[in-house]
Backbone as JSON, one array per atom type, in Angstrom:
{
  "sequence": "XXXXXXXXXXXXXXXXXXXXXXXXXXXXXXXXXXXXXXXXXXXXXXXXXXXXXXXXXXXXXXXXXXXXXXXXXXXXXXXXXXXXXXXXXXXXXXXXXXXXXXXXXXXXXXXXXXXXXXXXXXXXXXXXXXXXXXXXXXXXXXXXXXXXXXXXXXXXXXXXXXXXXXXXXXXXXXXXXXXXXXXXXXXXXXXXXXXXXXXXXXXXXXXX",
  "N": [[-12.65, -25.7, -59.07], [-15.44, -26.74, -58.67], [-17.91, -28.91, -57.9], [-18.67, -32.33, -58.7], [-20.83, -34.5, -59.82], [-21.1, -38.52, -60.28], [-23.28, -39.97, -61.52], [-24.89, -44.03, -61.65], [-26.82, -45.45, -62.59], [-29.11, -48.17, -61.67], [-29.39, -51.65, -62.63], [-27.09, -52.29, -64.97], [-25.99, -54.04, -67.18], [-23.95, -56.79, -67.3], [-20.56, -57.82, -68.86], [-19.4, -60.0, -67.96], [-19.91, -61.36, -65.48], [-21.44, -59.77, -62.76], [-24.89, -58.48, -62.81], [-25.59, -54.76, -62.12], [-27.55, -54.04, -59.4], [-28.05, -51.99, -57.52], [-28.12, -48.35, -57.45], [-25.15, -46.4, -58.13], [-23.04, -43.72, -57.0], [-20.44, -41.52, -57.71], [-18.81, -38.89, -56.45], [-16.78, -36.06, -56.86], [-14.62, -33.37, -56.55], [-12.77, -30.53, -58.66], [-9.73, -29.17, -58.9], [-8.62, -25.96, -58.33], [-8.25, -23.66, -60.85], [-4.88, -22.62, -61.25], [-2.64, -19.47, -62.12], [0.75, -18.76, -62.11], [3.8, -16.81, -62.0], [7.0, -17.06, -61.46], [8.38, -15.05, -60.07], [11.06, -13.71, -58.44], [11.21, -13.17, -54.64], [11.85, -9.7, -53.52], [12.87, -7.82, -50.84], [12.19, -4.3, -50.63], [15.19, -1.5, -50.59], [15.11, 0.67, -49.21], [13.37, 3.3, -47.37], [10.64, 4.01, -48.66], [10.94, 3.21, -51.54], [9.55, 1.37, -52.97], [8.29, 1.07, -55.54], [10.72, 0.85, -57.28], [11.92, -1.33, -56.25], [9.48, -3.37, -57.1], [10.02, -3.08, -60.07], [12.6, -3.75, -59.81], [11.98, -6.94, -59.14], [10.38, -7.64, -61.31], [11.94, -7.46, -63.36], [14.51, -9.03, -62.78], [12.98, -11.47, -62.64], [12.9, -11.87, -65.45], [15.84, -12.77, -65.84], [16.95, -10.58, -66.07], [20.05, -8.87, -64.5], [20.24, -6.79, -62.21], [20.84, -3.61, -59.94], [18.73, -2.18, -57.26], [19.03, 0.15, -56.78], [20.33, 0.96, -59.07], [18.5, 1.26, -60.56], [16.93, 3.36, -58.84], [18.22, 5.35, -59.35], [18.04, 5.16, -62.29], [15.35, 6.34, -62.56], [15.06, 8.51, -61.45], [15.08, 12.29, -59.47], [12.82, 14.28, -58.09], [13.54, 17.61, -57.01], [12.1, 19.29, -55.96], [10.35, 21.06, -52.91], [8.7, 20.63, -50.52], [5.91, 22.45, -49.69], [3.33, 24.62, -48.96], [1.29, 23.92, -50.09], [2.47, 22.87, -52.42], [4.34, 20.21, -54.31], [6.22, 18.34, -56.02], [6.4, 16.38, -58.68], [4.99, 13.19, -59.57], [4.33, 11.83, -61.78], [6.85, 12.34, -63.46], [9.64, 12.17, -61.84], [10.78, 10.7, -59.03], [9.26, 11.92, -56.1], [10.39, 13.93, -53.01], [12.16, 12.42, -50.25], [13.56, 9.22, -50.56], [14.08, 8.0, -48.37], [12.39, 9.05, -46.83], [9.45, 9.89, -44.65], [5.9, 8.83, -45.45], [3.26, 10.47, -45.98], [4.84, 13.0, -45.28], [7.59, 13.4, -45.59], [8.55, 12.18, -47.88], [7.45, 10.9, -50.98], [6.77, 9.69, -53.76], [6.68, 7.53, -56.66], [5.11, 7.57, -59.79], [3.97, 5.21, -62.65], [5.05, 6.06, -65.79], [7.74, 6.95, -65.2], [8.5, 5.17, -64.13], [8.22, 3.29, -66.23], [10.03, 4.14, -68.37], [12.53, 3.78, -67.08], [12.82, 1.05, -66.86], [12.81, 0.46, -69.59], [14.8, 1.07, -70.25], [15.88, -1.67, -70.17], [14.27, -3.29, -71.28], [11.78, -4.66, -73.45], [9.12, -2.35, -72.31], [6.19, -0.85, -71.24], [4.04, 2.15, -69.76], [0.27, 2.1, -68.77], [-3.15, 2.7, -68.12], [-6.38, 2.46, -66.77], [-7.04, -0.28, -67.34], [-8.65, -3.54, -67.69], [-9.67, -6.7, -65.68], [-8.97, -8.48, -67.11], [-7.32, -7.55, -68.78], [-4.92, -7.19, -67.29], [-4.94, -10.04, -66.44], [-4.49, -11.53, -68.95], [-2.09, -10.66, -69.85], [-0.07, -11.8, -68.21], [-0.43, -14.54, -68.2], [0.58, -14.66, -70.78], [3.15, -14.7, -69.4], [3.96, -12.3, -68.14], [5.04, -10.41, -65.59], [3.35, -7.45, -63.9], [3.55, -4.32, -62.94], [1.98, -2.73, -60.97], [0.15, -0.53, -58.99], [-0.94, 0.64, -55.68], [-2.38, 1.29, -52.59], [-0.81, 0.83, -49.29], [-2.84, -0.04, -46.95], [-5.63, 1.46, -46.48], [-5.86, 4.14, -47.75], [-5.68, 7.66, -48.82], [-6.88, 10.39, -49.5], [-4.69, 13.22, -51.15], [-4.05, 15.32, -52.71], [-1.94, 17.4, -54.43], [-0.66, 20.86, -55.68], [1.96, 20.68, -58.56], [5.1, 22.89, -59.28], [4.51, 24.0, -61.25], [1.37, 24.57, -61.65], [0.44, 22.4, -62.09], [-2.48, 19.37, -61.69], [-1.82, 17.24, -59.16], [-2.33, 14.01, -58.42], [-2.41, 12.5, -55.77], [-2.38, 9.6, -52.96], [-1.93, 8.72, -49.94], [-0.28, 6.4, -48.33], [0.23, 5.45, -50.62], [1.28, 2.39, -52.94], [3.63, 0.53, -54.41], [3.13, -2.99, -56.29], [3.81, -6.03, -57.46], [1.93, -7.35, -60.39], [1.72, -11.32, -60.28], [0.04, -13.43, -60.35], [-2.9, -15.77, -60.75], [-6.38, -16.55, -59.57], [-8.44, -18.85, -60.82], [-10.4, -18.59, -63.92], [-8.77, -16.9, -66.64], [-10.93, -15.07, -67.62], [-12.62, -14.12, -65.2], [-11.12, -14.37, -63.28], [-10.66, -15.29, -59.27], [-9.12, -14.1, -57.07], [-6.24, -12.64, -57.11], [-2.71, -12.68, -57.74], [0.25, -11.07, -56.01], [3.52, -9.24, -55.59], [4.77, -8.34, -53.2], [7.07, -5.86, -52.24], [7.58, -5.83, -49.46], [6.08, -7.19, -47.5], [6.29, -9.5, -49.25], [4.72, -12.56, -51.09], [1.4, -11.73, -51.78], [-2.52, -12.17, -51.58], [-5.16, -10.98, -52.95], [-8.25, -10.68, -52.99], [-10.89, -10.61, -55.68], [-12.58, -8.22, -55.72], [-11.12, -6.21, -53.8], [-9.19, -6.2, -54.72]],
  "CA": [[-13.3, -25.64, -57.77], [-16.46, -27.42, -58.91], [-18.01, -30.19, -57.52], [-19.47, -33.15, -60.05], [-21.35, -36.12, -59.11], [-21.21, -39.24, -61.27], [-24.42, -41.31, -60.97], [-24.84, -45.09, -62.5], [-28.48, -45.94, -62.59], [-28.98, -49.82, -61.34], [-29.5, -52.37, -64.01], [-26.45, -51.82, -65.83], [-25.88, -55.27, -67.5], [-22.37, -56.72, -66.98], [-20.25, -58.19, -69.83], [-19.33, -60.57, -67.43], [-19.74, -61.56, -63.94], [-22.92, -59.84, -62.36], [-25.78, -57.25, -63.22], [-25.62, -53.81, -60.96], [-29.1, -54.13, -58.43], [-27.82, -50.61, -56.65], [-27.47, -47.1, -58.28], [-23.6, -46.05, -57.85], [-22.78, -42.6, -56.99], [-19.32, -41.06, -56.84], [-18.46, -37.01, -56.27], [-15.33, -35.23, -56.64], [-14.35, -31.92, -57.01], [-11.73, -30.17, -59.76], [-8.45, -28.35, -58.86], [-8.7, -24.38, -58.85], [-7.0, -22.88, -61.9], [-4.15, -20.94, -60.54], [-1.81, -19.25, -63.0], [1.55, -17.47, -61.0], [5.08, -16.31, -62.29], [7.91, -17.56, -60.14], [8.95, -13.59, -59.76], [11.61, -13.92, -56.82], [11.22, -11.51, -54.1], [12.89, -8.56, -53.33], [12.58, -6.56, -50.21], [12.93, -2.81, -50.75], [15.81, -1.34, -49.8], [15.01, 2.35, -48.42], [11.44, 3.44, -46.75], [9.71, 4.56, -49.95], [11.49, 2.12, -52.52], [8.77, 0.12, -53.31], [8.49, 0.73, -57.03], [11.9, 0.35, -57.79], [11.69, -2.87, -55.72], [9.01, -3.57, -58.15], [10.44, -3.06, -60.82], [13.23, -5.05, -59.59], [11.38, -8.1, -59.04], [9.92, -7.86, -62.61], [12.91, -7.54, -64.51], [14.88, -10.38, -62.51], [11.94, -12.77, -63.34], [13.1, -11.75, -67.0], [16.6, -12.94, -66.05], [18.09, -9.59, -66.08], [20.78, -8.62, -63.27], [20.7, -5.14, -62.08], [20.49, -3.4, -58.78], [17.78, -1.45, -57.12], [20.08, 1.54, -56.3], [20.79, 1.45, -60.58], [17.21, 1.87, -61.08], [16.38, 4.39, -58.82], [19.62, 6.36, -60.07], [17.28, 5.81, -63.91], [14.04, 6.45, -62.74], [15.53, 9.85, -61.47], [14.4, 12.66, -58.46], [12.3, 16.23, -58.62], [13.99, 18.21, -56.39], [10.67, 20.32, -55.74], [10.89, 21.01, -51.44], [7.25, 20.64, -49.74], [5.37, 23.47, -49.16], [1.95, 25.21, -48.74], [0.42, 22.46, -50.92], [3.16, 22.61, -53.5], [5.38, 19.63, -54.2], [7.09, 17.56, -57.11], [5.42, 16.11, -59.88], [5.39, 11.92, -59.44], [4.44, 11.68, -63.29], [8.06, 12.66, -63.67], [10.42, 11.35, -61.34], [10.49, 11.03, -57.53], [9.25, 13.0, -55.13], [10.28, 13.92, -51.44], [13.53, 11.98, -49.34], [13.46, 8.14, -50.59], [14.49, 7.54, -46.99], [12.03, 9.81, -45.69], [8.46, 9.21, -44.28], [5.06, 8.99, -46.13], [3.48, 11.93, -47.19], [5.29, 14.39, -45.02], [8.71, 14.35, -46.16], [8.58, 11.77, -48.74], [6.07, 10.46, -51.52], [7.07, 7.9, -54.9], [6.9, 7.87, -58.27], [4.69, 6.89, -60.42], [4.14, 4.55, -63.75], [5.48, 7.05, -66.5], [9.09, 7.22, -65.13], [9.5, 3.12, -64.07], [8.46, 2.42, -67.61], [11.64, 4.74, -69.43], [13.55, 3.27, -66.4], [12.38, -0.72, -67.17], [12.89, 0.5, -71.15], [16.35, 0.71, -70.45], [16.68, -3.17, -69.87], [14.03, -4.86, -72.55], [10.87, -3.75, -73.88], [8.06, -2.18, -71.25], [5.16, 0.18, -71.41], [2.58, 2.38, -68.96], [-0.5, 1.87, -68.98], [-3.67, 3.09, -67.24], [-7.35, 1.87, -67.07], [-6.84, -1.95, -67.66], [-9.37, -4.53, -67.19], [-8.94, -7.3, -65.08], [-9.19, -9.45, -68.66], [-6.31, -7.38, -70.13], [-4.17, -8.01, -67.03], [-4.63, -11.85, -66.63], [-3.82, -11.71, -70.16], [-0.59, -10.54, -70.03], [0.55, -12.88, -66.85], [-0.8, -15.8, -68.89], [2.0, -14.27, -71.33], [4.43, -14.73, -68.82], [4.72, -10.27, -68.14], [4.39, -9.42, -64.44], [3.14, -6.52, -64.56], [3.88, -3.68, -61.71], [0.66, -2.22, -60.15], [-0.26, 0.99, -57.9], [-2.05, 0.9, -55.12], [-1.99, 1.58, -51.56], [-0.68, 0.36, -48.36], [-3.78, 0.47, -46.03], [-6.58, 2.38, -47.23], [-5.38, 5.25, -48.36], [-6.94, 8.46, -48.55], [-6.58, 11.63, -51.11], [-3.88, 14.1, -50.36], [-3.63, 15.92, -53.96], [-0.8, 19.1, -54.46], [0.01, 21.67, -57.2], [3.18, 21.6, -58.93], [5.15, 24.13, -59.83], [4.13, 25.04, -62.85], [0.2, 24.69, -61.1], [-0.73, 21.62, -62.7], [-2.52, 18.66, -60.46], [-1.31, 15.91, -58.26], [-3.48, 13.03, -57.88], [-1.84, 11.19, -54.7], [-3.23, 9.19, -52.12], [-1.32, 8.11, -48.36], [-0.22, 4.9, -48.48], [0.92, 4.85, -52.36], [2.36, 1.18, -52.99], [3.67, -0.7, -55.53], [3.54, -4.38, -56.43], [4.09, -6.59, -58.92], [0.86, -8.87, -60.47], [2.02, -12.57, -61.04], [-0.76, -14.92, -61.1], [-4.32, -15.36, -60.62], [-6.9, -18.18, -59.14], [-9.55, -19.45, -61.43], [-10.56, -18.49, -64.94], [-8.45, -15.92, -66.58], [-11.32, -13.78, -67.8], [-13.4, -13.97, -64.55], [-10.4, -14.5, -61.76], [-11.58, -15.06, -58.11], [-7.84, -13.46, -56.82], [-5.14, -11.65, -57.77], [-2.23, -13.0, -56.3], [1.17, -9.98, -56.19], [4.25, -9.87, -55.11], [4.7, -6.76, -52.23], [8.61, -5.4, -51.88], [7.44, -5.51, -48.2], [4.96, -8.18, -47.1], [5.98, -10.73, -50.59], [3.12, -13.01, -51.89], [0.14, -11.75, -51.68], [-3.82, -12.53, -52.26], [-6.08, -10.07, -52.96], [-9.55, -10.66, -53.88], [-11.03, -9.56, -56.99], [-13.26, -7.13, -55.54], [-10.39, -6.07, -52.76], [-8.0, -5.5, -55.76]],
  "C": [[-14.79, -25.94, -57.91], [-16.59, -28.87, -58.46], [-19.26, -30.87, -58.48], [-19.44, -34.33, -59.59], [-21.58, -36.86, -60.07], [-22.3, -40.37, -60.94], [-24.97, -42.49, -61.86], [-25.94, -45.31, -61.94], [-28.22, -47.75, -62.33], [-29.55, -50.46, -62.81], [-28.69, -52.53, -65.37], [-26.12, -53.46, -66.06], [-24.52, -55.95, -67.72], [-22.18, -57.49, -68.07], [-19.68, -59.51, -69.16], [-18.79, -60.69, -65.96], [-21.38, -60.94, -62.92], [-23.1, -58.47, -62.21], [-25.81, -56.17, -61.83], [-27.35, -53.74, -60.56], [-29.39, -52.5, -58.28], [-27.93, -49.49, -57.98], [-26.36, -46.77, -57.24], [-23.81, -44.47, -57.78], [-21.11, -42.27, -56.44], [-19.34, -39.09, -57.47], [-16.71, -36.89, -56.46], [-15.31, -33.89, -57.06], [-12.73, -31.46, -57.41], [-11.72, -29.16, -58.86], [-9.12, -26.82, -59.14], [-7.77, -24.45, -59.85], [-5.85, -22.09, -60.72], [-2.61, -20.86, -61.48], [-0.96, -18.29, -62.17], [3.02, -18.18, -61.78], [5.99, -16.49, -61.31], [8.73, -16.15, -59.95], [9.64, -14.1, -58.15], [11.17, -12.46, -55.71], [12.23, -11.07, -53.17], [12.22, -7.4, -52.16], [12.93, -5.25, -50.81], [14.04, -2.48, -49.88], [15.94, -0.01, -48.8], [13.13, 2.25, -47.83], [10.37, 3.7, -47.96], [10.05, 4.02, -51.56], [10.86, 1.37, -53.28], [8.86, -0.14, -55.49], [9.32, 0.5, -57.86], [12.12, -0.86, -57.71], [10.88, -3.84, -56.7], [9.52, -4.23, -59.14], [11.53, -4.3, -61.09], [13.09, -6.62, -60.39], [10.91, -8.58, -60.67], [11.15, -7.94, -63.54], [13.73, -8.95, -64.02], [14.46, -11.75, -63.01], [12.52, -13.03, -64.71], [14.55, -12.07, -67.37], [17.71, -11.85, -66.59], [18.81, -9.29, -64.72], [20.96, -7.19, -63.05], [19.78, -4.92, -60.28], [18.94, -2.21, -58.33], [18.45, -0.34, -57.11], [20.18, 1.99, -58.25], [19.05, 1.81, -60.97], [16.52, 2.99, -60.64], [17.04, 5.35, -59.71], [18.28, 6.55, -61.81], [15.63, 6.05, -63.72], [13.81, 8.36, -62.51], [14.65, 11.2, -60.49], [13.81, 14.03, -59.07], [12.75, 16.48, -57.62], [13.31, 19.4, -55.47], [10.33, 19.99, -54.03], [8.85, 21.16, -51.25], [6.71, 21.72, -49.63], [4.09, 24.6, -49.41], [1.18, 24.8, -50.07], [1.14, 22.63, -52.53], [4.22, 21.49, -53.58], [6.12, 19.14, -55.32], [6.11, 16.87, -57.73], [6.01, 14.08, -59.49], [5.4, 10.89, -60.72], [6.04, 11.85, -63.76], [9.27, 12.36, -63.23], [9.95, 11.43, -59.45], [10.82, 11.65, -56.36], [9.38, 12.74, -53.35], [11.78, 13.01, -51.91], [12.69, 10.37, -49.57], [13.34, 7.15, -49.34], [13.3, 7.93, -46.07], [10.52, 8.61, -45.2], [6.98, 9.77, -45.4], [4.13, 9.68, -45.14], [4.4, 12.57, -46.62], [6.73, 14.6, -45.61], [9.4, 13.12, -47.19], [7.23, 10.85, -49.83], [6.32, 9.33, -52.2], [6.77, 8.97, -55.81], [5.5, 7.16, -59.05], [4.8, 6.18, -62.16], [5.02, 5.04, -65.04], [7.11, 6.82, -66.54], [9.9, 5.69, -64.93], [9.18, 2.92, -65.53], [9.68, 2.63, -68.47], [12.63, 3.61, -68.19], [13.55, 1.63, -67.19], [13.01, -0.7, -68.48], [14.82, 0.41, -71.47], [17.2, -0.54, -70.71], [16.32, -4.14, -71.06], [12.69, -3.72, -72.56], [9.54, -3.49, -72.79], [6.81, -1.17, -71.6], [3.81, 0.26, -70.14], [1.79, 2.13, -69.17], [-1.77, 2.24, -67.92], [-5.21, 2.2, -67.5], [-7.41, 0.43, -67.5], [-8.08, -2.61, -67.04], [-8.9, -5.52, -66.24], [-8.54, -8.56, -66.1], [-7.4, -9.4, -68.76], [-5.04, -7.85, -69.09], [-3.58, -9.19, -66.7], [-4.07, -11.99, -67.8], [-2.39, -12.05, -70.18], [0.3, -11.29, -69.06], [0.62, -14.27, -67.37], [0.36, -15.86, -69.91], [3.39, -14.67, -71.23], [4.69, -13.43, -68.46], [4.14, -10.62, -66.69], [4.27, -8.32, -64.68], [2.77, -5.76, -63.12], [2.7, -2.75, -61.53], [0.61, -1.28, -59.4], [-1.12, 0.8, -57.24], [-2.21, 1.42, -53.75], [-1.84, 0.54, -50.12], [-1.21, 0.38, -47.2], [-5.11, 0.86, -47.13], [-6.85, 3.31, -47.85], [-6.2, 6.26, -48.4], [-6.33, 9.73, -49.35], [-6.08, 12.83, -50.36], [-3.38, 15.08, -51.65], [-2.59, 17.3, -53.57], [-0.62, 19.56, -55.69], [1.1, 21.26, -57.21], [3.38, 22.57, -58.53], [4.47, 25.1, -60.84], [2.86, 24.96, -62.85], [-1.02, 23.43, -61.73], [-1.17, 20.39, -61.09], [-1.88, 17.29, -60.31], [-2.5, 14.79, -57.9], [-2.83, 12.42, -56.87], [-3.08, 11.08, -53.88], [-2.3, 8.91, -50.89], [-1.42, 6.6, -48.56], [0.41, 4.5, -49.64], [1.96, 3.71, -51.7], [2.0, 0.96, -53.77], [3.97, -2.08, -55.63], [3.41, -4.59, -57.61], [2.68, -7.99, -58.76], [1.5, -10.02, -60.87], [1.22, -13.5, -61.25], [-2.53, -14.23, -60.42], [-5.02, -16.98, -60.54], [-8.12, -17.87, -59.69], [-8.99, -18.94, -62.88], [-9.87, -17.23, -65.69], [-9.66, -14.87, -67.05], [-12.64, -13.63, -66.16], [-12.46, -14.63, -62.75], [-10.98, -14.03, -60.51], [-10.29, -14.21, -57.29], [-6.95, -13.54, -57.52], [-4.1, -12.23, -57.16], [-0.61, -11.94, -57.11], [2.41, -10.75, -55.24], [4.87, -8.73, -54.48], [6.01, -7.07, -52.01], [8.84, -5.44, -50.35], [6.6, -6.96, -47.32], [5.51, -10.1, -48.08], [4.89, -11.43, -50.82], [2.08, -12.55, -50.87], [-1.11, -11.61, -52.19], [-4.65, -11.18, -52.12], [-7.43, -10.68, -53.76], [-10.03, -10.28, -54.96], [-11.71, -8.54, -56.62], [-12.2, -5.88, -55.06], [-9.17, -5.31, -54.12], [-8.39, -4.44, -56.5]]
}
């Protein structure tokens, strides 16, 4: 996405036929980079599905066949019932009614429990704190690589456990899957995902 001007100074002496009088100028401008994973997509199939959906989408890409319903079944539920700011742990499996509604009577899962689930099929791993380096990297690889973030703006709704440890959530929790990226991989201008709900989409680098 650069533009480059080629300029021929007059007097250029011809090998035959006749000497340039003029100076020549031509412009053009170079192609964006854009690096993206043909990940098919996969609506979710319940209200709060998304990371399974995810997940999905990422393993398919990888030419594996399996359903969303078999992954929630291995990603696996807490059984821990709502109440006076106590709920289920999302480090662990998932919390609240899959069906239900976000926060009040259902939440998600997070990274921890899709990776044993994913591990079941081929080789996967969590991961937290990432650059935006380390995940162009791995896309450049060929790995989509399944993301957390929220649907909207989200806004901080933390709960104890049981056993009184903390909950980091936010309203809105969603998951997608990263597949490509436009420009340079260590200084990408967007992100581009692949939402269980919405499918391709751009996010900015700031925005992401």
């Amino acid at each position: 996405n650069t533009v480059f001007t080629v300029t021929l100074a007059s007097g250029i002496q011809s090998v035959s036929g006749f000497d340039s009088d003029v100076e020549q100028r031509v412009s053009f401008t170079t192609e964006l980079s854009v690096v993206k994973l043909a990940v098919p997509f996969h609506r979710q199939e319940h209200n709060l599905s998304c990371e399974a959906a995810a997940l999905y989408m990422a393993l398919r890409y990888r030419g594996i066949s399996v359903t969303e319903t078999a992954l929630i079944n291995a990603m696996g539920f807490d059984p821990t019932q709502k109440a006076n700011g106590v709920w289920g742990n999302p480090n662990v499996a998932f919390v609240g009614d899959i069906d239900g509604h976000q926060p009040t009577t259902g939440y998600g899962i997070y990274w921890d429990p899709i990776a044993r689930a994913a591990q079941k099929y081929r080789p996967a791993r969590a991961f937290t704190g990432w650059t935006i380096q380390q995940l162009t990297a791995e896309i450049k690889k060929g790995n989509p690589v399944v993301i957390w973030g929220t649907a909207g703006t989200g806004k901080r709704i933390d709960w104890k456990t049981p056993q009184g440890g903390n909950v980091v959530a936010v309203s809105g929790e969603h998951a997608r899957v990263a597949i490509g990226f436009i420009g340079p991989a260590d200084n990408p201008s967007k992100i581009i995902t692949m939402d269980p709900l919405a499918g391709e989409k751009y996010f900015t680098r700031s925005s992401f």
